[in-house]
PDB file of C-alpha atoms in Angstrom:
ATOM      1  CA  UNK A 195       0.000   0.000   0.000  1.00  0.00           C
ATOM      2  CA  UNK A 196       1.358   3.424  -0.997  1.00  0.00           C
ATOM      3  CA  UNK A 197      -0.126   4.902   2.190  1.00  0.00           C
ATOM      4  CA  UNK A 198       1.975   2.627   4.389  1.00  0.00           C
ATOM      5  CA  UNK A 199       5.068   2.894   2.182  1.00  0.00           C
ATOM      6  CA  UNK A 200       5.028   6.696   2.409  1.00  0.00           C
ATOM      7  CA  UNK A 201       5.231   6.426   6.212  1.00  0.00           C
ATOM      8  CA  UNK A 202       8.236   4.115   5.897  1.00  0.00           C
ATOM      9  CA  UNK A 203       9.926   6.578   3.532  1.00  0.00           C
ATOM     10  CA  UNK A 204       9.370   9.438   6.018  1.00  0.00           C
ATOM     11  CA  UNK A 205      11.027   7.458   8.818  1.00  0.00           C
ATOM     12  CA  UNK A 206      13.890   6.331   6.587  1.00  0.00           C
ATOM     13  CA  UNK A 207      14.517   9.887   5.397  1.00  0.00           C
ATOM     14  CA  UNK A 208      14.435  11.589   8.798  1.00  0.00           C
ATOM     15  CA  UNK A 209      15.821   9.000  11.223  1.00  0.00           C
ATOM     16  CA  UNK A 210      18.164   6.066  11.630  1.00  0.00           C
ATOM     17  CA  UNK A 211      15.421   3.776  12.940  1.00  0.00           C
ATOM     18  CA  UNK A 212      15.914   0.214  11.730  1.00  0.00           C
ATOM     19  CA  UNK A 213      12.868  -0.763   9.703  1.00  0.00           C
ATOM     20  CA  UNK A 214      12.947  -4.299   8.260  1.00  0.00           C
ATOM     21  CA  UNK A 215      10.695  -3.185   5.417  1.00  0.00           C
ATOM     22  CA  UNK A 216      11.781  -1.907   2.035  1.00  0.00           C
ATOM     23  CA  UNK A 217       9.777   0.918   0.485  1.00  0.00           C
ATOM     24  CA  UNK A 218      10.500   2.281  -2.952  1.00  0.00           C
ATOM     25  CA  UNK A 219      11.508   5.934  -2.962  1.00  0.00           C
ATOM     26  CA  UNK A 220       9.194   6.678  -5.873  1.00  0.00           C
ATOM     27  CA  UNK A 221       7.866  10.177  -6.555  1.00  0.00           C
ATOM     28  CA  UNK A 222       4.456   9.164  -5.198  1.00  0.00           C
ATOM     29  CA  UNK A 223       5.881   7.805  -1.948  1.00  0.00           C
ATOM     30  CA  UNK A 224       8.124  10.836  -1.549  1.00  0.00           C
ATOM     31  CA  UNK A 225       5.195  13.192  -2.080  1.00  0.00           C
ATOM     32  CA  UNK A 226       2.968  11.516   0.492  1.00  0.00           C
ATOM     33  CA  UNK A 227       5.803  11.069   2.977  1.00  0.00           C
ATOM     34  CA  UNK A 228       5.617  14.833   3.662  1.00  0.00           C
ATOM     35  CA  UNK A 229       2.306  14.153   5.389  1.00  0.00           C
ATOM     36  CA  UNK A 230       4.139  12.063   7.980  1.00  0.00           C
ATOM     37  CA  UNK A 231       7.080  14.319   8.877  1.00  0.00           C
ATOM     38  CA  UNK A 232       5.247  15.450  11.991  1.00  0.00           C
ATOM     39  CA  UNK A 233       4.448  11.840  12.900  1.00  0.00           C
ATOM     40  CA  UNK A 234       8.161  11.002  12.769  1.00  0.00           C
ATOM     41  CA  UNK A 235       8.916  13.851  15.167  1.00  0.00           C
ATOM     42  CA  UNK A 236       6.031  12.881  17.454  1.00  0.00           C
ATOM     43  CA  UNK A 237       7.349   9.298  17.546  1.00  0.00           C
ATOM     44  CA  UNK A 238      10.782  10.548  18.561  1.00  0.00           C
ATOM     45  CA  UNK A 239       9.189  12.678  21.281  1.00  0.00           C
ATOM     46  CA  UNK A 240       7.102   9.736  22.470  1.00  0.00           C
ATOM     47  CA  UNK A 241      10.282   7.694  22.862  1.00  0.00           C
ATOM     48  CA  UNK A 242      11.644  10.525  25.029  1.00  0.00           C
ATOM     49  CA  UNK A 243       8.577  10.450  27.278  1.00  0.00           C
ATOM     50  CA  UNK A 244       8.872   6.681  27.724  1.00  0.00           C
ATOM     51  CA  UNK A 245      12.537   6.998  28.694  1.00  0.00           C
ATOM     52  CA  UNK A 246      11.789   9.845  31.113  1.00  0.00           C
ATOM     53  CA  UNK A 247       8.953   7.955  32.804  1.00  0.00           C
ATOM     54  CA  UNK A 248      11.085   4.809  33.080  1.00  0.00           C
ATOM     55  CA  UNK A 249      14.119   6.569  34.546  1.00  0.00           C
ATOM     56  CA  UNK A 250      12.001   8.669  36.918  1.00  0.00           C
ATOM     57  CA  UNK A 251      10.428   5.457  38.193  1.00  0.00           C
ATOM     58  CA  UNK A 252      13.901   4.336  39.306  1.00  0.00           C
ATOM     59  CA  UNK A 253      14.607   7.771  40.865  1.00  0.00           C
ATOM     60  CA  UNK A 254      17.443   8.570  38.439  1.00  0.00           C
ATOM     61  CA  UNK A 255      18.745  12.155  38.957  1.00  0.00           C
ATOM     62  CA  UNK A 256      17.375  14.779  36.566  1.00  0.00           C
ATOM     63  CA  UNK A 257      20.753  15.655  34.930  1.00  0.00           C
ATOM     64  CA  UNK A 258      21.324  11.969  34.133  1.00  0.00           C
ATOM     65  CA  UNK A 259      17.858  11.692  32.577  1.00  0.00           C
ATOM     66  CA  UNK A 260      18.514  14.826  30.505  1.00  0.00           C
ATOM     67  CA  UNK A 261      21.840  13.402  29.324  1.00  0.00           C
ATOM     68  CA  UNK A 262      20.200  10.084  28.415  1.00  0.00           C
ATOM     69  CA  UNK A 263      17.560  11.889  26.327  1.00  0.00           C
ATOM     70  CA  UNK A 264      20.222  13.960  24.605  1.00  0.00           C
ATOM     71  CA  UNK A 265      22.240  10.859  23.680  1.00  0.00           C
ATOM     72  CA  UNK A 266      19.148   9.093  22.325  1.00  0.00           C
ATOM     73  CA  UNK A 267      18.266  12.288  20.416  1.00  0.00           C
ATOM     74  CA  UNK A 268      21.606  12.134  18.605  1.00  0.00           C
ATOM     75  CA  UNK A 269      21.524   8.379  17.991  1.00  0.00           C
ATOM     76  CA  UNK A 270      18.029   8.461  16.455  1.00  0.00           C
ATOM     77  CA  UNK A 271      19.176  10.717  13.619  1.00  0.00           C
ATOM     78  CA  UNK A 272      22.811   9.649  13.493  1.00  0.00           C
ATOM     79  CA  UNK A 273      23.703  13.300  14.040  1.00  0.00           C
ATOM     80  CA  UNK A 274      22.766  14.128  10.428  1.00  0.00           C
ATOM     81  CA  UNK A 275      20.841  17.276  11.374  1.00  0.00           C
ATOM     82  CA  UNK A 276      23.724  18.470  13.546  1.00  0.00           C
ATOM     83  CA  UNK A 277      26.023  17.848  10.597  1.00  0.00           C
ATOM     84  CA  UNK A 278      23.745  19.930   8.376  1.00  0.00           C
ATOM     85  CA  UNK A 279      23.704  22.781  10.880  1.00  0.00           C
ATOM     86  CA  UNK A 280      27.492  22.593  11.230  1.00  0.00           C
ATOM     87  CA  UNK A 281      28.051  22.688   7.458  1.00  0.00           C
ATOM     88  CA  UNK A 282      25.582  25.551   7.065  1.00  0.00           C
ATOM     89  CA  UNK A 283      27.298  27.681   9.699  1.00  0.00           C
ATOM     90  CA  UNK A 284      30.761  26.931   8.312  1.00  0.00           C
ATOM     91  CA  UNK A 285      29.608  28.009   4.872  1.00  0.00           C
ATOM     92  CA  UNK A 286      27.443  31.001   5.698  1.00  0.00           C
ATOM     93  CA  UNK A 287      29.804  32.524   8.267  1.00  0.00           C
ATOM     94  CA  UNK A 288      32.808  32.222   5.957  1.00  0.00           C
ATOM     95  CA  UNK A 289      31.864  35.444   4.134  1.00  0.00           C
ATOM     96  CA  UNK A 290      32.801  33.919   0.767  1.00  0.00           C
ATOM     97  CA  UNK A 291      31.015  33.969  -2.567  1.00  0.00           C
ATOM     98  CA  UNK A 292      28.269  31.494  -3.479  1.00  0.00           C
ATOM     99  CA  UNK A 293      30.495  28.902  -5.124  1.00  0.00           C
ATOM    100  CA  UNK A 294      32.992  28.884  -2.275  1.00  0.00           C
ATOM    101  CA  UNK A 295      30.192  28.618   0.309  1.00  0.00           C
ATOM    102  CA  UNK A 296      28.811  25.565  -1.484  1.00  0.00           C
ATOM    103  CA  UNK A 297      32.286  24.004  -1.537  1.00  0.00           C
ATOM    104  CA  UNK A 298      32.688  24.572   2.195  1.00  0.00           C
ATOM    105  CA  UNK A 299      29.263  23.065   2.896  1.00  0.00           C
ATOM    106  CA  UNK A 300      30.188  19.949   0.907  1.00  0.00           C
ATOM    107  CA  UNK A 301      33.479  19.536   2.778  1.00  0.00           C
ATOM    108  CA  UNK A 302      33.275  16.631   5.234  1.00  0.00           C
ATOM    109  CA  UNK A 303      35.601  18.402   7.658  1.00  0.00           C
ATOM    110  CA  UNK A 304      34.091  20.463  10.470  1.00  0.00           C
ATOM    111  CA  UNK A 305      35.288  24.052  10.785  1.00  0.00           C
ATOM    112  CA  UNK A 306      35.463  26.403  13.766  1.00  0.00           C
ATOM    113  CA  UNK A 307      31.944  27.753  13.367  1.00  0.00           C
ATOM    114  CA  UNK A 308      30.602  24.226  12.979  1.00  0.00           C
ATOM    115  CA  UNK A 309      32.188  23.065  16.220  1.00  0.00           C
ATOM    116  CA  UNK A 310      30.956  26.121  18.112  1.00  0.00           C
ATOM    117  CA  UNK A 311      27.360  25.754  16.943  1.00  0.00           C
ATOM    118  CA  UNK A 312      27.259  22.006  17.716  1.00  0.00           C
ATOM    119  CA  UNK A 313      28.493  22.655  21.261  1.00  0.00           C
ATOM    120  CA  UNK A 314      25.961  25.458  21.758  1.00  0.00           C
ATOM    121  CA  UNK A 315      23.019  23.425  20.441  1.00  0.00           C
ATOM    122  CA  UNK A 316      23.826  20.408  22.608  1.00  0.00           C
ATOM    123  CA  UNK A 317      24.379  22.652  25.632  1.00  0.00           C
ATOM    124  CA  UNK A 318      21.040  24.423  25.172  1.00  0.00           C
ATOM    125  CA  UNK A 319      19.157  21.165  24.654  1.00  0.00           C
ATOM    126  CA  UNK A 320      20.734  19.647  27.756  1.00  0.00           C
ATOM    127  CA  UNK A 321      19.986  22.694  29.916  1.00  0.00           C
ATOM    128  CA  UNK A 322      16.420  23.007  28.617  1.00  0.00           C
ATOM    129  CA  UNK A 323      15.801  19.303  29.216  1.00  0.00           C
ATOM    130  CA  UNK A 324      17.011  19.645  32.817  1.00  0.00           C
ATOM    131  CA  UNK A 325      14.830  22.712  33.312  1.00  0.00           C
ATOM    132  CA  UNK A 326      11.761  21.125  31.750  1.00  0.00           C
ATOM    133  CA  UNK A 327      12.048  18.038  33.940  1.00  0.00           C
ATOM    134  CA  UNK A 328      11.951  20.211  37.079  1.00  0.00           C
ATOM    135  CA  UNK A 329       8.578  21.704  36.097  1.00  0.00           C
ATOM    136  CA  UNK A 330       5.216  20.140  36.826  1.00  0.00           C
ATOM    137  CA  UNK A 331       4.196  20.043  33.166  1.00  0.00           C
ATOM    138  CA  UNK A 332       2.805  17.329  30.934  1.00  0.00           C
ATOM    139  CA  UNK A 333       5.718  15.133  29.881  1.00  0.00           C
ATOM    140  CA  UNK A 334       3.990  14.755  26.499  1.00  0.00           C
ATOM    141  CA  UNK A 335       5.093  18.291  25.649  1.00  0.00           C
ATOM    142  CA  UNK A 336       8.433  16.665  24.780  1.00  0.00           C
ATOM    143  CA  UNK A 337       6.798  15.491  21.548  1.00  0.00           C
ATOM    144  CA  UNK A 338       6.334  19.076  20.332  1.00  0.00           C
ATOM    145  CA  UNK A 339       9.916  20.261  19.526  1.00  0.00           C
ATOM    146  CA  UNK A 340      10.931  17.270  17.342  1.00  0.00           C
ATOM    147  CA  UNK A 341       7.508  17.218  15.701  1.00  0.00           C
ATOM    148  CA  UNK A 342       7.474  20.846  14.560  1.00  0.00           C
ATOM    149  CA  UNK A 343      11.177  20.868  13.743  1.00  0.00           C
ATOM    150  CA  UNK A 344      10.497  18.241  11.069  1.00  0.00           C
ATOM    151  CA  UNK A 345       7.316  19.963   9.955  1.00  0.00           C
ATOM    152  CA  UNK A 346       9.320  23.158   9.433  1.00  0.00           C
ATOM    153  CA  UNK A 347      11.942  21.283   7.407  1.00  0.00           C
ATOM    154  CA  UNK A 348       9.118  19.742   5.369  1.00  0.00           C
ATOM    155  CA  UNK A 349       7.647  23.196   4.836  1.00  0.00           C
ATOM    156  CA  UNK A 350      10.873  24.529   3.348  1.00  0.00           C
ATOM    157  CA  UNK A 351      11.294  21.332   1.316  1.00  0.00           C
ATOM    158  CA  UNK A 352       7.796  21.823  -0.093  1.00  0.00           C
ATOM    159  CA  UNK A 353       7.638  25.590  -0.656  1.00  0.00           C
ATOM    160  CA  UNK A 354      11.214  26.704  -1.380  1.00  0.00           C
ATOM    161  CA  UNK A 355      13.331  25.964  -4.436  1.00  0.00           C
ATOM    162  CA  UNK A 356      16.404  23.777  -3.997  1.00  0.00           C
ATOM    163  CA  UNK A 357      19.957  24.844  -4.825  1.00  0.00           C
ATOM    164  CA  UNK A 358      20.519  21.941  -7.199  1.00  0.00           C
ATOM    165  CA  UNK A 359      18.114  20.868  -9.894  1.00  0.00           C
ATOM    166  CA  UNK A 360      18.897  17.248  -9.161  1.00  0.00           C
ATOM    167  CA  UNK A 361      19.185  14.962  -6.160  1.00  0.00           C
ATOM    168  CA  UNK A 362      16.784  13.810  -3.461  1.00  0.00           C
ATOM    169  CA  UNK A 363      15.789  17.275  -2.196  1.00  0.00           C
ATOM    170  CA  UNK A 364      14.890  18.393  -5.701  1.00  0.00           C
ATOM    171  CA  UNK A 365      12.901  15.197  -6.291  1.00  0.00           C
ATOM    172  CA  UNK A 366      10.954  15.794  -3.072  1.00  0.00           C
ATOM    173  CA  UNK A 367      10.246  19.401  -4.023  1.00  0.00           C
ATOM    174  CA  UNK A 368       9.389  18.538  -7.609  1.00  0.00           C
ATOM    175  CA  UNK A 369       6.581  16.186  -6.529  1.00  0.00           C
ATOM    176  CA  UNK A 370       4.657  19.326  -5.445  1.00  0.00           C
ATOM    177  CA  UNK A 371       3.887  18.005  -1.944  1.00  0.00           C
ATOM    178  CA  UNK A 372       2.334  21.234  -0.577  1.00  0.00           C
ATOM    179  CA  UNK A 373      -1.135  19.761  -0.107  1.00  0.00           C
ATOM    180  CA  UNK A 374       0.075  16.585   1.598  1.00  0.00           C
ATOM    181  CA  UNK A 375       2.345  18.622   3.868  1.00  0.00           C
ATOM    182  CA  UNK A 376      -0.598  20.859   4.812  1.00  0.00           C
ATOM    183  CA  UNK A 377      -2.622  17.834   5.913  1.00  0.00           C
ATOM    184  CA  UNK A 378       0.177  16.688   8.229  1.00  0.00           C
ATOM    185  CA  UNK A 379       0.660  20.222   9.538  1.00  0.00           C
ATOM    186  CA  UNK A 380      -3.054  20.609  10.335  1.00  0.00           C
ATOM    187  CA  UNK A 381      -3.218  17.332  12.250  1.00  0.00           C
ATOM    188  CA  UNK A 382      -0.060  18.099  14.257  1.00  0.00           C
ATOM    189  CA  UNK A 383      -1.225  21.641  15.051  1.00  0.00           C
ATOM    190  CA  UNK A 384      -4.518  20.349  16.459  1.00  0.00           C
ATOM    191  CA  UNK A 385      -2.661  17.776  18.571  1.00  0.00           C
ATOM    192  CA  UNK A 386      -0.246  20.409  19.867  1.00  0.00           C
ATOM    193  CA  UNK A 387      -2.922  22.958  20.757  1.00  0.00           C
ATOM    194  CA  UNK A 388      -4.833  20.208  22.531  1.00  0.00           C
ATOM    195  CA  UNK A 389      -1.775  19.619  24.720  1.00  0.00           C
ATOM    196  CA  UNK A 390      -1.253  23.318  25.437  1.00  0.00           C
ATOM    197  CA  UNK A 391      -3.271  26.117  23.817  1.00  0.00           C
ATOM    198  CA  UNK A 392      -0.538  28.679  24.511  1.00  0.00           C
ATOM    199  CA  UNK A 393       1.736  26.877  22.064  1.00  0.00           C
ATOM    200  CA  UNK A 394       0.057  28.707  19.159  1.00  0.00           C
ATOM    201  CA  UNK A 395       2.781  31.349  19.549  1.00  0.00           C
ATOM    202  CA  UNK A 396       5.464  28.642  19.376  1.00  0.00           C
ATOM    203  CA  UNK A 397       3.995  27.339  16.104  1.00  0.00           C
ATOM    204  CA  UNK A 398       3.989  30.803  14.520  1.00  0.00           C
ATOM    205  CA  UNK A 399       7.531  31.659  15.605  1.00  0.00           C
ATOM    206  CA  UNK A 400       8.789  28.247  14.439  1.00  0.00           C
ATOM    207  CA  UNK A 401       7.646  28.960  10.899  1.00  0.00           C
ATOM    208  CA  UNK A 402       8.991  32.497  11.043  1.00  0.00           C
ATOM    209  CA  UNK A 403      12.387  30.978  11.899  1.00  0.00           C
ATOM    210  CA  UNK A 404      12.115  28.426   9.065  1.00  0.00           C
ATOM    211  CA  UNK A 405      11.155  31.150   6.580  1.00  0.00           C
ATOM    212  CA  UNK A 406      14.003  33.427   7.640  1.00  0.00           C
ATOM    213  CA  UNK A 407      16.560  30.630   7.287  1.00  0.00           C
ATOM    214  CA  UNK A 408      15.157  29.621   3.895  1.00  0.00           C
ATOM    215  CA  UNK A 409      15.125  33.205   2.613  1.00  0.00           C
ATOM    216  CA  UNK A 410      18.685  33.778   3.811  1.00  0.00           C
ATOM    217  CA  UNK A 411      19.765  30.537   2.128  1.00  0.00           C
ATOM    218  CA  UNK A 412      18.145  31.693  -1.107  1.00  0.00           C
ATOM    219  CA  UNK A 413      20.048  34.956  -0.886  1.00  0.00           C
ATOM    220  CA  UNK A 414      23.401  33.322  -0.057  1.00  0.00           C
ATOM    221  CA  UNK A 415      23.391  30.176  -2.217  1.00  0.00           C
ATOM    222  CA  UNK A 416      20.266  30.371  -4.362  1.00  0.00           C
ATOM    223  CA  UNK A 417      17.975  27.977  -2.491  1.00  0.00           C
ATOM    224  CA  UNK A 418      17.633  25.239   0.097  1.00  0.00           C
ATOM    225  CA  UNK A 419      19.683  22.056   0.470  1.00  0.00           C
ATOM    226  CA  UNK A 420      20.014  19.050   2.749  1.00  0.00           C
ATOM    227  CA  UNK A 421      22.256  21.034   5.082  1.00  0.00           C
ATOM    228  CA  UNK A 422      19.662  23.808   5.301  1.00  0.00           C
ATOM    229  CA  UNK A 423      16.922  21.323   6.214  1.00  0.00           C
ATOM    230  CA  UNK A 424      19.167  19.894   8.931  1.00  0.00           C
ATOM    231  CA  UNK A 425      19.919  23.367  10.271  1.00  0.00           C
ATOM    232  CA  UNK A 426      16.205  24.160  10.443  1.00  0.00           C
ATOM    233  CA  UNK A 427      15.491  20.953  12.379  1.00  0.00           C
ATOM    234  CA  UNK A 428      18.169  21.700  14.980  1.00  0.00           C
ATOM    235  CA  UNK A 429      17.340  25.395  15.416  1.00  0.00           C
ATOM    236  CA  UNK A 430      13.584  24.799  15.718  1.00  0.00           C
ATOM    237  CA  UNK A 431      14.215  21.969  18.198  1.00  0.00           C
ATOM    238  CA  UNK A 432      16.234  24.322  20.394  1.00  0.00           C
ATOM    239  CA  UNK A 433      13.517  26.970  20.143  1.00  0.00           C
ATOM    240  CA  UNK A 434      10.922  24.290  20.898  1.00  0.00           C
ATOM    241  CA  UNK A 435      12.690  23.227  24.095  1.00  0.00           C
ATOM    242  CA  UNK A 436      12.837  26.844  25.216  1.00  0.00           C
ATOM    243  CA  UNK A 437       9.151  27.294  24.375  1.00  0.00           C
ATOM    244  CA  UNK A 438       7.862  24.297  26.346  1.00  0.00           C
ATOM    245  CA  UNK A 439       9.851  25.520  29.344  1.00  0.00           C
ATOM    246  CA  UNK A 440       8.543  29.106  29.326  1.00  0.00           C
ATOM    247  CA  UNK A 441       4.973  28.688  28.042  1.00  0.00           C
TER     248      UNK A 441
END
């Protein structure tokens, strides 16, 4: 069934989950996979809540729980979004021309700006996790940051042109998945507002952030790329952790 295969494609594209099922990355499956980007994020967040509840049951200290979540967070994606953020910062902060920026972003080596931003992102996530776990809030709010981070990446993938006119990102974009993405976005927004109505402001700001990054990428390199999508995921996740702590 194409419906089921599109879910598999979404998980394969966004995570390192082992799925013993092969799904063809056809244009149809790619198009409909955009509907499930939020589901992938919600699944990641659900795994976090299970780990938190389990470790709290055994009276594990809060900093240890936060560290465990952070490690799982990295393992789930294989660090690919962190790598994208690192490459983006190395390229954009180099103050070079378009071609040189693209070369830097393709380079497998991590530069100074890349190292700095990785350290800062992991530090903020760790501190926000510790802070969140000290509050008497619904633990299910942990599903919100990874869910909307992937929705925001899907938004840019759907609505913004890619740098290259070839490759996986271009194929995704070229399937014209706007409508399928909108369905996923609507469902996830309803779920989020059901958890906490005040999170409407988080949703708006998340997409403002995604738009600003995408517009800046268009100005600097002519469009979005895999590294840009990864950067959006990481930045919106950090903002999401801040939001669920302060809202």
